[in-house]
Amino acid sequence: MKFETLAVHAGHGPDPAFGAVMQPIYQVSTFAFKAFGEPGTYDYTRSGNPTRAALEACLATLEGGTRGFAFCTGMAAEATALGLLSAGDHVIVHDDLYGGTYRLMTTFAASHGIRAEFVNLRDTDRLRAAIRPETRLIWTETPTNPMMNLLDLAAIADIARERGVPTLCDNTFLSPYFQRPLELGIDIVLHSTTKYINGHSDVVGGALVTRDEALGQRVAVMQNALGTAESPFDCFLVLRGVKTLPLRMEAHHRNALAVARFLEAHPKISAVLHPWLESHPQHELAKRQMTGCSGVFSFRMDGGGEAVRRLLEGVRLFTLAESLGGVESLIEHPWTMTHISMPPEARLAAGITEDLIRISVGLEHPDDLIADLAEALDRV
Ligand code: PLP
């Protein structure tokens, strides 16, 4: 079946109890045993819950995996994936990615004896050279947050498989509608479902999807052991959001491209970082690996920090806020907001400078969004 059909139907049919057409919210912590020593399908919500199971099955199907796991945040999904490693293990992490992932690697991983090494994975020779006998995971994110750089997932997966190292891809920016890492050979897909998968800025959540049965079983054990799963109510909201994912992604892509083309032609903007623009240095890879872009991209402004401040204070329709992927348009300053957990040297090395602005283009009419930016830029 096509993606649009699966987005509506995967994971649940009419509920067996009363035929409810939408997945009901099983807002319970525990389930009655059938008899002594005989639990039912579910026994305790941390270990499993019907509402969560529906979302998890849906996400597994959409990513082309066999097992899906829903978490209470994207970071909970990340921590659970890291929980698969042990002290002494080595993880290779792409060197330009979400600031919270950087913080997790330099705090939690480091204090638990897991050595995270940041490597520019756009250069596959560097990846080859970085793999050691104790390397247990290669962590990718593409497009990267907020630089919009791309990683060649098939090339990375090939090298990793040759050397017997599992790979993970954070697919938050594109969702399975625009990019399917498992089909490119990646072993674990990660999402902050807070973003496009839920899409309405009213819930935080995360997900992992695997294809290999044994790996999926290890994630299931870790999700239960750590207690990082998502609540039934939040699972219900995310599942509801998923049903419109294809429609939303098409509109985010269209709107963002219109805004990006406007900014690219504006004299006060020095660069626009958007993989679907012909000016993006990895445009060819974008066309090969992805079927579209989301609503997120970044741009650089002339005039330094003061010009940035005036633009961010001047917009009316764009809300100054962290996060992305919702129906409403947001604007933010990675240097002082989403990426402040990275030390200045690490930010600068990744290209996150004070003139960089990230926007998440929502589902408003692009003419209104462009007019808002045009007026704010006039006042800069
Ligand atoms: N991965 C990416 C690419 C993100 O942008 C974020 C949050 O912004 C996360 C992971 C973490 O997700 P959450 O905020 O849901 O914990």
mmCIF file of C-alpha atoms and ligand atoms in Angstrom:
data_model
loop_
_atom_site.group_PDB
_atom_site.id
_atom_site.type_symbol
_atom_site.label_atom_id
_atom_site.label_comp_id
_atom_site.label_asym_id
_atom_site.label_seq_id
_atom_site.Cartn_x
_atom_site.Cartn_y
_atom_site.Cartn_z
ATOM 1 C CA MET A 1 0.000 0.000 0.000
ATOM 2 C CA LYS A 2 1.025 3.592 -0.545
ATOM 3 C CA PHE A 3 2.395 5.781 2.248
ATOM 4 C CA GLU A 4 -0.781 7.910 2.509
ATOM 5 C CA THR A 5 -2.913 4.806 3.067
ATOM 6 C CA LEU A 6 -0.509 3.381 5.644
ATOM 7 C CA ALA A 7 -0.356 6.707 7.505
ATOM 8 C CA VAL A 8 -4.118 6.476 8.063
ATOM 9 C CA HIS A 9 -4.467 2.748 8.736
ATOM 10 C CA ALA A 10 -1.185 1.192 9.907
ATOM 11 C CA GLY A 11 -1.038 0.009 13.510
ATOM 12 C CA HIS A 12 -4.704 -0.349 14.325
ATOM 13 C CA GLY A 13 -8.074 -1.349 12.968
ATOM 14 C CA PRO A 14 -11.416 -0.853 14.667
ATOM 15 C CA ASP A 15 -10.860 -1.493 18.397
ATOM 16 C CA PRO A 16 -11.779 -5.089 19.345
ATOM 17 C CA ALA A 17 -13.730 -3.989 22.452
ATOM 18 C CA PHE A 18 -16.437 -1.766 20.882
ATOM 19 C CA GLY A 19 -15.332 -1.164 17.291
ATOM 20 C CA ALA A 20 -14.003 2.343 17.972
ATOM 21 C CA VAL A 21 -12.708 3.586 14.615
ATOM 22 C CA MET A 22 -9.837 5.557 16.129
ATOM 23 C CA GLN A 23 -7.401 4.006 18.573
ATOM 24 C CA PRO A 24 -8.829 4.553 22.091
ATOM 25 C CA ILE A 25 -6.659 5.936 24.886
ATOM 26 C CA TYR A 26 -5.987 3.119 27.346
ATOM 27 C CA GLN A 27 -5.184 5.480 30.214
ATOM 28 C CA VAL A 28 -4.312 2.769 32.726
ATOM 29 C CA SER A 29 -1.176 1.720 34.527
ATOM 30 C CA THR A 30 -1.990 -1.976 34.986
ATOM 31 C CA PHE A 31 -4.041 -4.808 33.459
ATOM 32 C CA ALA A 32 -5.895 -7.698 35.137
ATOM 33 C CA PHE A 33 -4.377 -11.163 34.816
ATOM 34 C CA LYS A 34 -6.668 -13.725 33.162
ATOM 35 C CA ALA A 35 -5.937 -16.143 35.987
ATOM 36 C CA PHE A 36 -3.158 -16.942 38.458
ATOM 37 C CA GLY A 37 0.123 -17.102 36.520
ATOM 38 C CA GLU A 38 -1.669 -16.090 33.311
ATOM 39 C CA PRO A 39 -1.177 -12.472 32.255
ATOM 40 C CA GLY A 40 -3.140 -11.065 29.318
ATOM 41 C CA THR A 41 -1.490 -9.426 26.273
ATOM 42 C CA TYR A 42 -0.546 -6.491 28.520
ATOM 43 C CA ASP A 43 0.310 -6.502 32.203
ATOM 44 C CA TYR A 44 1.790 -3.081 33.037
ATOM 45 C CA THR A 45 1.936 0.094 30.935
ATOM 46 C CA ARG A 46 5.682 0.692 31.263
ATOM 47 C CA SER A 47 6.167 -2.665 29.526
ATOM 48 C CA GLY A 48 3.359 -2.263 27.002
ATOM 49 C CA ASN A 49 0.022 -0.528 26.387
ATOM 50 C CA PRO A 50 -2.486 -0.914 23.517
ATOM 51 C CA THR A 51 -2.456 2.791 22.579
ATOM 52 C CA ARG A 52 1.334 2.806 22.515
ATOM 53 C CA ALA A 53 1.409 -0.481 20.591
ATOM 54 C CA ALA A 54 -0.777 1.064 17.871
ATOM 55 C CA LEU A 55 1.584 4.023 17.470
ATOM 56 C CA GLU A 56 4.662 1.793 17.579
ATOM 57 C CA ALA A 57 3.303 -0.537 14.892
ATOM 58 C CA CYS A 58 2.353 2.450 12.747
ATOM 59 C CA LEU A 59 5.828 4.001 12.968
ATOM 60 C CA ALA A 60 7.506 0.650 12.230
ATOM 61 C CA THR A 61 5.392 0.278 9.090
ATOM 62 C CA LEU A 62 5.999 3.833 7.861
ATOM 63 C CA GLU A 63 9.779 3.482 8.251
ATOM 64 C CA GLY A 64 9.807 0.015 6.659
ATOM 65 C CA GLY A 65 10.963 -1.632 9.896
ATOM 66 C CA THR A 66 9.729 -4.559 11.958
ATOM 67 C CA ARG A 67 9.650 -3.004 15.456
ATOM 68 C CA GLY A 68 8.770 0.517 16.564
ATOM 69 C CA PHE A 69 9.199 2.048 20.020
ATOM 70 C CA ALA A 70 7.595 5.240 21.319
ATOM 71 C CA PHE A 71 9.343 7.345 23.969
ATOM 72 C CA CYS A 72 8.396 10.262 26.163
ATOM 73 C CA THR A 73 10.836 12.604 24.333
ATOM 74 C CA GLY A 74 13.315 12.432 21.500
ATOM 75 C CA MET A 75 16.086 12.553 24.099
ATOM 76 C CA ALA A 76 14.552 9.535 25.886
ATOM 77 C CA ALA A 77 14.789 7.672 22.572
ATOM 78 C CA GLU A 78 18.423 8.785 22.285
ATOM 79 C CA ALA A 79 19.253 7.735 25.860
ATOM 80 C CA THR A 80 17.622 4.341 25.271
ATOM 81 C CA ALA A 81 19.657 3.820 22.086
ATOM 82 C CA LEU A 82 22.812 4.702 24.015
ATOM 83 C CA GLY A 83 21.695 2.219 26.682
ATOM 84 C CA LEU A 84 22.509 -0.524 24.154
ATOM 85 C CA LEU A 85 26.201 0.309 24.644
ATOM 86 C CA SER A 86 28.462 -0.544 27.573
ATOM 87 C CA ALA A 87 31.384 1.097 29.348
ATOM 88 C CA GLY A 88 34.463 0.834 27.136
ATOM 89 C CA ASP A 89 32.468 1.025 23.901
ATOM 90 C CA HIS A 90 33.236 3.641 21.263
ATOM 91 C CA VAL A 91 30.547 5.527 19.322
ATOM 92 C CA ILE A 92 31.288 7.608 16.228
ATOM 93 C CA VAL A 93 29.006 10.654 16.119
ATOM 94 C CA HIS A 94 28.684 13.067 13.211
ATOM 95 C CA ASP A 95 30.255 16.358 14.271
ATOM 96 C CA ASP A 96 27.457 18.736 13.294
ATOM 97 C CA LEU A 97 24.100 17.810 14.742
ATOM 98 C CA TYR A 98 21.382 18.705 17.269
ATOM 99 C CA GLY A 99 22.887 20.386 20.365
ATOM 100 C CA GLY A 100 21.026 18.086 22.762
ATOM 101 C CA THR A 101 22.647 15.048 21.135
ATOM 102 C CA TYR A 102 26.038 16.700 21.531
ATOM 103 C CA ARG A 103 25.250 17.284 25.237
ATOM 104 C CA LEU A 104 24.109 13.666 25.723
ATOM 105 C CA MET A 105 27.358 12.397 24.214
ATOM 106 C CA THR A 106 29.612 14.706 26.208
ATOM 107 C CA THR A 107 27.827 14.255 29.564
ATOM 108 C CA PHE A 108 25.811 11.042 29.988
ATOM 109 C CA ALA A 109 27.810 8.889 27.554
ATOM 110 C CA ALA A 110 31.142 10.167 28.836
ATOM 111 C CA SER A 111 30.257 9.661 32.513
ATOM 112 C CA HIS A 112 29.165 6.082 31.775
ATOM 113 C CA GLY A 113 32.467 5.181 30.121
ATOM 114 C CA ILE A 114 31.177 5.318 26.548
ATOM 115 C CA ARG A 115 33.666 7.198 24.383
ATOM 116 C CA ALA A 116 31.928 9.414 21.831
ATOM 117 C CA GLU A 117 34.182 10.619 19.041
ATOM 118 C CA PHE A 118 32.889 13.419 16.829
ATOM 119 C CA VAL A 119 33.848 12.880 13.183
ATOM 120 C CA ASN A 120 32.834 14.684 10.004
ATOM 121 C CA LEU A 121 30.929 11.843 8.362
ATOM 122 C CA ARG A 122 30.556 13.726 5.099
ATOM 123 C CA ASP A 123 34.105 12.488 4.549
ATOM 124 C CA THR A 124 33.845 8.686 4.337
ATOM 125 C CA ASP A 125 37.649 8.284 4.526
ATOM 126 C CA ARG A 126 37.502 9.847 7.988
ATOM 127 C CA LEU A 127 34.749 7.411 8.935
ATOM 128 C CA ARG A 128 36.848 4.451 7.748
ATOM 129 C CA ALA A 129 39.843 5.714 9.732
ATOM 130 C CA ALA A 130 37.783 6.295 12.900
ATOM 131 C CA ILE A 131 36.321 2.767 13.184
ATOM 132 C CA ARG A 132 38.092 0.672 15.834
ATOM 133 C CA PRO A 133 37.594 -2.808 17.251
ATOM 134 C CA GLU A 134 35.542 -1.335 20.126
ATOM 135 C CA THR A 135 33.281 0.814 17.890
ATOM 136 C CA ARG A 136 29.714 -0.295 18.584
ATOM 137 C CA LEU A 137 27.616 2.404 16.886
ATOM 138 C CA ILE A 138 27.792 5.086 14.177
ATOM 139 C CA TRP A 139 25.380 7.970 14.883
ATOM 140 C CA THR A 140 24.148 10.082 11.973
ATOM 141 C CA GLU A 141 21.682 12.904 11.490
ATOM 142 C CA THR A 142 20.706 14.194 8.043
ATOM 143 C CA PRO A 143 19.905 16.930 7.197
ATOM 144 C CA THR A 144 21.838 18.255 10.164
ATOM 145 C CA ASN A 145 20.370 20.672 12.671
ATOM 146 C CA PRO A 146 20.822 23.609 11.958
ATOM 147 C CA MET A 147 23.456 23.520 9.180
ATOM 148 C CA MET A 148 21.346 21.502 6.726
ATOM 149 C CA ASN A 149 24.370 19.433 5.686
ATOM 150 C CA LEU A 150 23.622 15.987 4.293
ATOM 151 C CA LEU A 151 25.209 12.629 4.985
ATOM 152 C CA ASP A 152 25.307 9.907 2.344
ATOM 153 C CA LEU A 153 23.467 7.230 4.303
ATOM 154 C CA ALA A 154 23.970 4.392 1.804
ATOM 155 C CA ALA A 155 27.740 5.019 1.687
ATOM 156 C CA ILE A 156 27.989 5.172 5.497
ATOM 157 C CA ALA A 157 25.858 2.031 5.913
ATOM 158 C CA ASP A 158 28.038 0.120 3.415
ATOM 159 C CA ILE A 159 31.254 0.977 5.257
ATOM 160 C CA ALA A 160 29.665 0.201 8.632
ATOM 161 C CA ARG A 161 28.348 -3.155 7.471
ATOM 162 C CA GLU A 162 31.739 -4.160 6.054
ATOM 163 C CA ARG A 163 33.207 -3.500 9.506
ATOM 164 C CA GLY A 164 30.255 -5.027 11.429
ATOM 165 C CA VAL A 165 29.218 -1.805 13.173
ATOM 166 C CA PRO A 166 25.512 -0.906 13.584
ATOM 167 C CA THR A 167 24.308 2.507 12.401
ATOM 168 C CA LEU A 168 21.663 4.935 13.638
ATOM 169 C CA CYS A 169 20.063 7.806 11.749
ATOM 170 C CA ASP A 170 18.141 10.673 13.348
ATOM 171 C CA ASN A 171 15.394 11.169 10.739
ATOM 172 C CA THR A 172 13.582 13.922 12.658
ATOM 173 C CA PHE A 173 13.903 16.617 9.974
ATOM 174 C CA LEU A 174 12.424 14.639 7.092
ATOM 175 C CA SER A 175 10.184 11.921 8.568
ATOM 176 C CA PRO A 176 9.752 8.634 6.670
ATOM 177 C CA TYR A 177 7.669 10.515 4.107
ATOM 178 C CA PHE A 178 10.800 12.131 2.618
ATOM 179 C CA GLN A 179 13.619 9.787 3.704
ATOM 180 C CA ARG A 180 13.735 6.084 4.585
ATOM 181 C CA PRO A 181 17.082 5.288 6.213
ATOM 182 C CA LEU A 182 16.374 1.564 6.811
ATOM 183 C CA GLU A 183 16.030 1.079 3.054
ATOM 184 C CA LEU A 184 19.472 2.675 2.636
ATOM 185 C CA GLY A 185 21.012 0.118 5.011
ATOM 186 C CA ILE A 186 20.798 1.959 8.353
ATOM 187 C CA ASP A 187 19.966 -0.256 11.371
ATOM 188 C CA ILE A 188 18.118 2.101 13.756
ATOM 189 C CA VAL A 189 15.981 5.122 12.886
ATOM 190 C CA LEU A 190 15.447 7.741 15.561
ATOM 191 C CA HIS A 191 12.864 10.525 15.768
ATOM 192 C CA SER A 192 11.939 13.367 17.942
ATOM 193 C CA THR A 193 8.213 12.826 17.257
ATOM 194 C CA THR A 194 7.753 16.217 18.920
ATOM 195 C CA LYS A 195 8.487 17.553 15.433
ATOM 196 C CA TYR A 196 6.939 16.487 12.099
ATOM 197 C CA ILE A 197 5.546 13.107 13.119
ATOM 198 C CA ASN A 198 3.191 14.694 15.640
ATOM 199 C CA GLY A 199 3.278 18.011 13.849
ATOM 200 C CA HIS A 200 1.086 20.179 16.073
ATOM 201 C CA SER A 201 3.462 21.441 18.808
ATOM 202 C CA ASP A 202 1.276 19.953 21.523
ATOM 203 C CA VAL A 203 3.285 16.938 22.664
ATOM 204 C CA VAL A 204 6.891 15.855 23.194
ATOM 205 C CA GLY A 205 7.876 12.372 22.129
ATOM 206 C CA GLY A 206 10.484 10.190 20.501
ATOM 207 C CA ALA A 207 10.764 6.972 18.534
ATOM 208 C CA LEU A 208 13.169 4.243 17.525
ATOM 209 C CA VAL A 209 12.503 1.853 14.641
ATOM 210 C CA THR A 210 14.519 -1.264 13.852
ATOM 211 C CA ARG A 211 14.376 -3.972 11.220
ATOM 212 C CA ASP A 212 16.578 -6.698 12.710
ATOM 213 C CA GLU A 213 14.598 -8.839 15.180
ATOM 214 C CA ALA A 214 17.431 -9.331 17.687
ATOM 215 C CA LEU A 215 18.243 -5.621 17.734
ATOM 216 C CA GLY A 216 14.542 -4.801 18.166
ATOM 217 C CA GLN A 217 14.370 -7.166 21.117
ATOM 218 C CA ARG A 218 17.334 -5.430 22.768
ATOM 219 C CA VAL A 219 15.605 -2.049 22.350
ATOM 220 C CA ALA A 220 12.385 -3.485 23.846
ATOM 221 C CA VAL A 221 14.283 -4.717 26.911
ATOM 222 C CA MET A 222 16.037 -1.351 27.317
ATOM 223 C CA GLN A 223 12.794 0.665 26.908
ATOM 224 C CA ASN A 224 11.223 -1.385 29.708
ATOM 225 C CA ALA A 225 14.348 -1.348 31.885
ATOM 226 C CA LEU A 226 14.797 2.418 31.659
ATOM 227 C CA GLY A 227 11.080 3.256 31.733
ATOM 228 C CA THR A 228 11.450 5.787 28.918
ATOM 229 C CA ALA A 229 8.207 4.955 27.077
ATOM 230 C CA GLU A 230 5.569 7.486 26.058
ATOM 231 C CA SER A 231 2.286 7.893 27.968
ATOM 232 C CA PRO A 232 -0.921 6.535 26.403
ATOM 233 C CA PHE A 233 -2.425 9.998 25.985
ATOM 234 C CA ASP A 234 0.656 11.344 24.215
ATOM 235 C CA CYS A 235 0.767 8.226 22.008
ATOM 236 C CA PHE A 236 -2.831 8.924 21.026
ATOM 237 C CA LEU A 237 -1.932 12.497 20.033
ATOM 238 C CA VAL A 238 1.104 11.414 18.006
ATOM 239 C CA LEU A 239 -0.903 8.675 16.235
ATOM 240 C CA ARG A 240 -3.550 11.264 15.394
ATOM 241 C CA GLY A 241 -0.844 13.569 14.003
ATOM 242 C CA VAL A 242 0.699 10.839 11.832
ATOM 243 C CA LYS A 243 -2.495 10.442 9.817
ATOM 244 C CA THR A 244 -1.940 13.793 8.081
ATOM 245 C CA LEU A 245 1.864 13.493 7.814
ATOM 246 C CA PRO A 246 1.964 13.173 3.978
ATOM 247 C CA LEU A 247 -0.269 16.201 3.439
ATOM 248 C CA ARG A 248 1.603 18.286 5.974
ATOM 249 C CA MET A 249 5.034 17.362 4.614
ATOM 250 C CA GLU A 250 4.058 18.287 1.059
ATOM 251 C CA ALA A 251 2.823 21.685 2.244
ATOM 252 C CA HIS A 252 5.854 22.293 4.509
ATOM 253 C CA HIS A 253 8.131 21.490 1.545
ATOM 254 C CA ARG A 254 6.269 23.832 -0.830
ATOM 255 C CA ASN A 255 6.030 26.711 1.628
ATOM 256 C CA ALA A 256 9.631 26.460 2.808
ATOM 257 C CA LEU A 257 10.963 26.400 -0.720
ATOM 258 C CA ALA A 258 8.975 29.542 -1.592
ATOM 259 C CA VAL A 259 10.330 31.314 1.521
ATOM 260 C CA ALA A 260 13.875 30.065 0.801
ATOM 261 C CA ARG A 261 13.780 31.387 -2.774
ATOM 262 C CA PHE A 262 12.544 34.766 -1.492
ATOM 263 C CA LEU A 263 15.378 34.952 1.065
ATOM 264 C CA GLU A 264 17.990 33.828 -1.461
ATOM 265 C CA ALA A 265 17.127 36.823 -3.632
ATOM 266 C CA HIS A 266 17.088 39.320 -0.733
ATOM 267 C CA PRO A 267 20.068 41.731 -0.546
ATOM 268 C CA LYS A 268 20.339 41.539 3.272
ATOM 269 C CA ILE A 269 20.669 37.737 3.298
ATOM 270 C CA SER A 270 24.160 36.404 2.682
ATOM 271 C CA ALA A 271 23.378 32.664 2.365
ATOM 272 C CA VAL A 272 20.437 30.283 2.440
ATOM 273 C CA LEU A 273 21.116 26.697 3.533
ATOM 274 C CA HIS A 274 18.366 24.582 1.974
ATOM 275 C CA PRO A 275 19.112 21.213 0.303
ATOM 276 C CA TRP A 276 16.421 21.658 -2.370
ATOM 277 C CA LEU A 277 17.999 24.895 -3.648
ATOM 278 C CA GLU A 278 20.370 24.416 -6.578
ATOM 279 C CA SER A 279 22.930 26.493 -4.616
ATOM 280 C CA HIS A 280 23.205 23.840 -1.874
ATOM 281 C CA PRO A 281 26.574 22.067 -2.274
ATOM 282 C CA GLN A 282 24.931 18.654 -1.768
ATOM 283 C CA HIS A 283 21.868 19.272 -3.922
ATOM 284 C CA GLU A 284 22.593 16.177 -6.036
ATOM 285 C CA LEU A 285 22.746 13.965 -2.946
ATOM 286 C CA ALA A 286 19.483 15.527 -1.718
ATOM 287 C CA LYS A 287 17.746 14.541 -4.964
ATOM 288 C CA ARG A 288 19.169 11.018 -4.737
ATOM 289 C CA GLN A 289 18.520 10.284 -1.077
ATOM 290 C CA MET A 290 15.397 12.272 -0.241
ATOM 291 C CA THR A 291 12.055 12.744 -1.977
ATOM 292 C CA GLY A 292 11.545 16.247 -0.597
ATOM 293 C CA CYS A 293 12.490 18.589 2.214
ATOM 294 C CA SER A 294 10.654 19.646 5.299
ATOM 295 C CA GLY A 295 9.875 23.173 6.442
ATOM 296 C CA VAL A 296 13.178 23.688 8.258
ATOM 297 C CA PHE A 297 16.149 25.506 6.867
ATOM 298 C CA SER A 298 18.707 28.095 7.921
ATOM 299 C CA PHE A 299 20.088 31.329 6.532
ATOM 300 C CA ARG A 300 22.788 33.873 7.287
ATOM 301 C CA MET A 301 22.230 37.606 7.618
ATOM 302 C CA ASP A 302 24.464 40.510 6.796
ATOM 303 C CA GLY A 303 25.035 42.965 9.633
ATOM 304 C CA GLY A 304 26.049 40.625 12.495
ATOM 305 C CA GLY A 305 24.338 40.008 15.829
ATOM 306 C CA GLU A 306 22.488 43.354 15.925
ATOM 307 C CA ALA A 307 20.832 42.751 12.529
ATOM 308 C CA VAL A 308 19.829 39.252 13.681
ATOM 309 C CA ARG A 309 18.261 40.673 16.859
ATOM 310 C CA ARG A 310 16.278 43.243 14.885
ATOM 311 C CA LEU A 311 14.940 40.615 12.499
ATOM 312 C CA LEU A 312 13.967 38.229 15.286
ATOM 313 C CA GLU A 313 12.198 41.066 17.128
ATOM 314 C CA GLY A 314 10.649 42.399 13.930
ATOM 315 C CA VAL A 315 8.716 39.347 12.692
ATOM 316 C CA ARG A 316 5.060 39.024 13.693
ATOM 317 C CA LEU A 317 3.813 35.820 12.094
ATOM 318 C CA PHE A 318 6.933 33.793 12.886
ATOM 319 C CA THR A 319 7.138 33.049 16.612
ATOM 320 C CA LEU A 320 10.523 33.290 18.319
ATOM 321 C CA ALA A 321 10.706 29.782 19.792
ATOM 322 C CA GLU A 322 12.766 26.610 19.791
ATOM 323 C CA SER A 323 11.488 23.418 18.138
ATOM 324 C CA LEU A 324 10.246 22.849 14.611
ATOM 325 C CA GLY A 325 7.862 20.768 12.576
ATOM 326 C CA GLY A 326 4.568 22.211 13.797
ATOM 327 C CA VAL A 327 1.757 23.768 11.785
ATOM 328 C CA GLU A 328 2.863 27.251 12.888
ATOM 329 C CA SER A 329 6.016 28.985 11.677
ATOM 330 C CA LEU A 330 8.855 29.423 14.164
ATOM 331 C CA ILE A 331 12.139 31.300 14.029
ATOM 332 C CA GLU A 332 15.161 30.865 16.274
ATOM 333 C CA HIS A 333 18.818 31.736 16.798
ATOM 334 C CA PRO A 334 20.910 28.539 17.204
ATOM 335 C CA TRP A 335 23.889 30.448 18.672
ATOM 336 C CA THR A 336 21.893 31.580 21.740
ATOM 337 C CA MET A 337 19.023 29.076 21.771
ATOM 338 C CA THR A 338 18.987 25.453 20.500
ATOM 339 C CA HIS A 339 22.759 24.988 20.298
ATOM 340 C CA ILE A 340 23.902 26.877 23.389
ATOM 341 C CA SER A 341 24.767 23.556 25.082
ATOM 342 C CA MET A 342 27.704 23.239 22.652
ATOM 343 C CA PRO A 343 30.839 25.182 23.686
ATOM 344 C CA PRO A 344 31.530 28.177 21.388
ATOM 345 C CA GLU A 345 34.505 26.405 19.734
ATOM 346 C CA ALA A 346 32.321 23.398 18.843
ATOM 347 C CA ARG A 347 29.572 25.683 17.511
ATOM 348 C CA LEU A 348 32.040 27.635 15.389
ATOM 349 C CA ALA A 349 33.671 24.451 14.106
ATOM 350 C CA ALA A 350 30.244 23.226 12.993
ATOM 351 C CA GLY A 351 29.554 26.557 11.231
ATOM 352 C CA ILE A 352 27.030 27.770 13.829
ATOM 353 C CA THR A 353 27.925 31.451 13.916
ATOM 354 C CA GLU A 354 26.045 34.447 15.344
ATOM 355 C CA ASP A 355 24.646 35.433 11.942
ATOM 356 C CA LEU A 356 22.823 32.097 11.517
ATOM 357 C CA ILE A 357 19.033 31.908 11.836
ATOM 358 C CA ARG A 358 16.912 28.753 11.623
ATOM 359 C CA ILE A 359 13.274 28.803 10.617
ATOM 360 C CA SER A 360 10.579 26.204 10.637
ATOM 361 C CA VAL A 361 8.064 27.105 7.966
ATOM 362 C CA GLY A 362 4.555 26.077 8.943
ATOM 363 C CA LEU A 363 1.313 25.663 7.050
ATOM 364 C CA GLU A 364 0.269 29.309 6.784
ATOM 365 C CA HIS A 365 0.010 30.773 3.275
ATOM 366 C CA PRO A 366 3.566 31.379 1.971
ATOM 367 C CA ASP A 367 2.593 34.865 0.717
ATOM 368 C CA ASP A 368 1.827 35.917 4.309
ATOM 369 C CA LEU A 369 5.068 34.409 5.605
ATOM 370 C CA ILE A 370 7.122 36.131 2.897
ATOM 371 C CA ALA A 371 5.363 39.455 3.588
ATOM 372 C CA ASP A 372 6.169 39.102 7.298
ATOM 373 C CA LEU A 373 9.871 38.469 6.610
ATOM 374 C CA ALA A 374 10.005 41.225 3.968
ATOM 375 C CA GLU A 375 8.591 43.813 6.393
ATOM 376 C CA ALA A 376 10.884 42.730 9.214
ATOM 377 C CA LEU A 377 13.919 42.828 6.877
ATOM 378 C CA ASP A 378 12.944 46.364 5.769
ATOM 379 C CA ARG A 379 13.112 47.440 9.419
ATOM 380 C CA VAL A 380 16.545 45.841 10.052
HETATM 381 N N1 PLP B 1 16.901 15.154 17.337
HETATM 382 C C1 PLP B 1 16.746 16.309 16.662
HETATM 383 C C2 PLP B 1 17.249 16.426 15.247
HETATM 384 C C3 PLP B 1 16.119 17.399 17.272
HETATM 385 O O1 PLP B 1 15.972 18.553 16.586
HETATM 386 C C4 PLP B 1 15.659 17.259 18.613
HETATM 387 C C5 PLP B 1 15.023 18.392 19.313
HETATM 388 O O2 PLP B 1 15.008 19.507 18.842
HETATM 389 C C6 PLP B 1 15.868 16.045 19.265
HETATM 390 C C7 PLP B 1 16.478 15.009 18.594
HETATM 391 C C8 PLP B 1 15.431 15.859 20.700
HETATM 392 O O3 PLP B 1 14.045 15.688 20.767
HETATM 393 P P1 PLP B 1 13.120 16.133 22.009
HETATM 394 O O4 PLP B 1 13.217 17.617 22.121
HETATM 395 O O5 PLP B 1 11.770 15.624 21.611
HETATM 396 O O6 PLP B 1 13.656 15.455 23.225
#
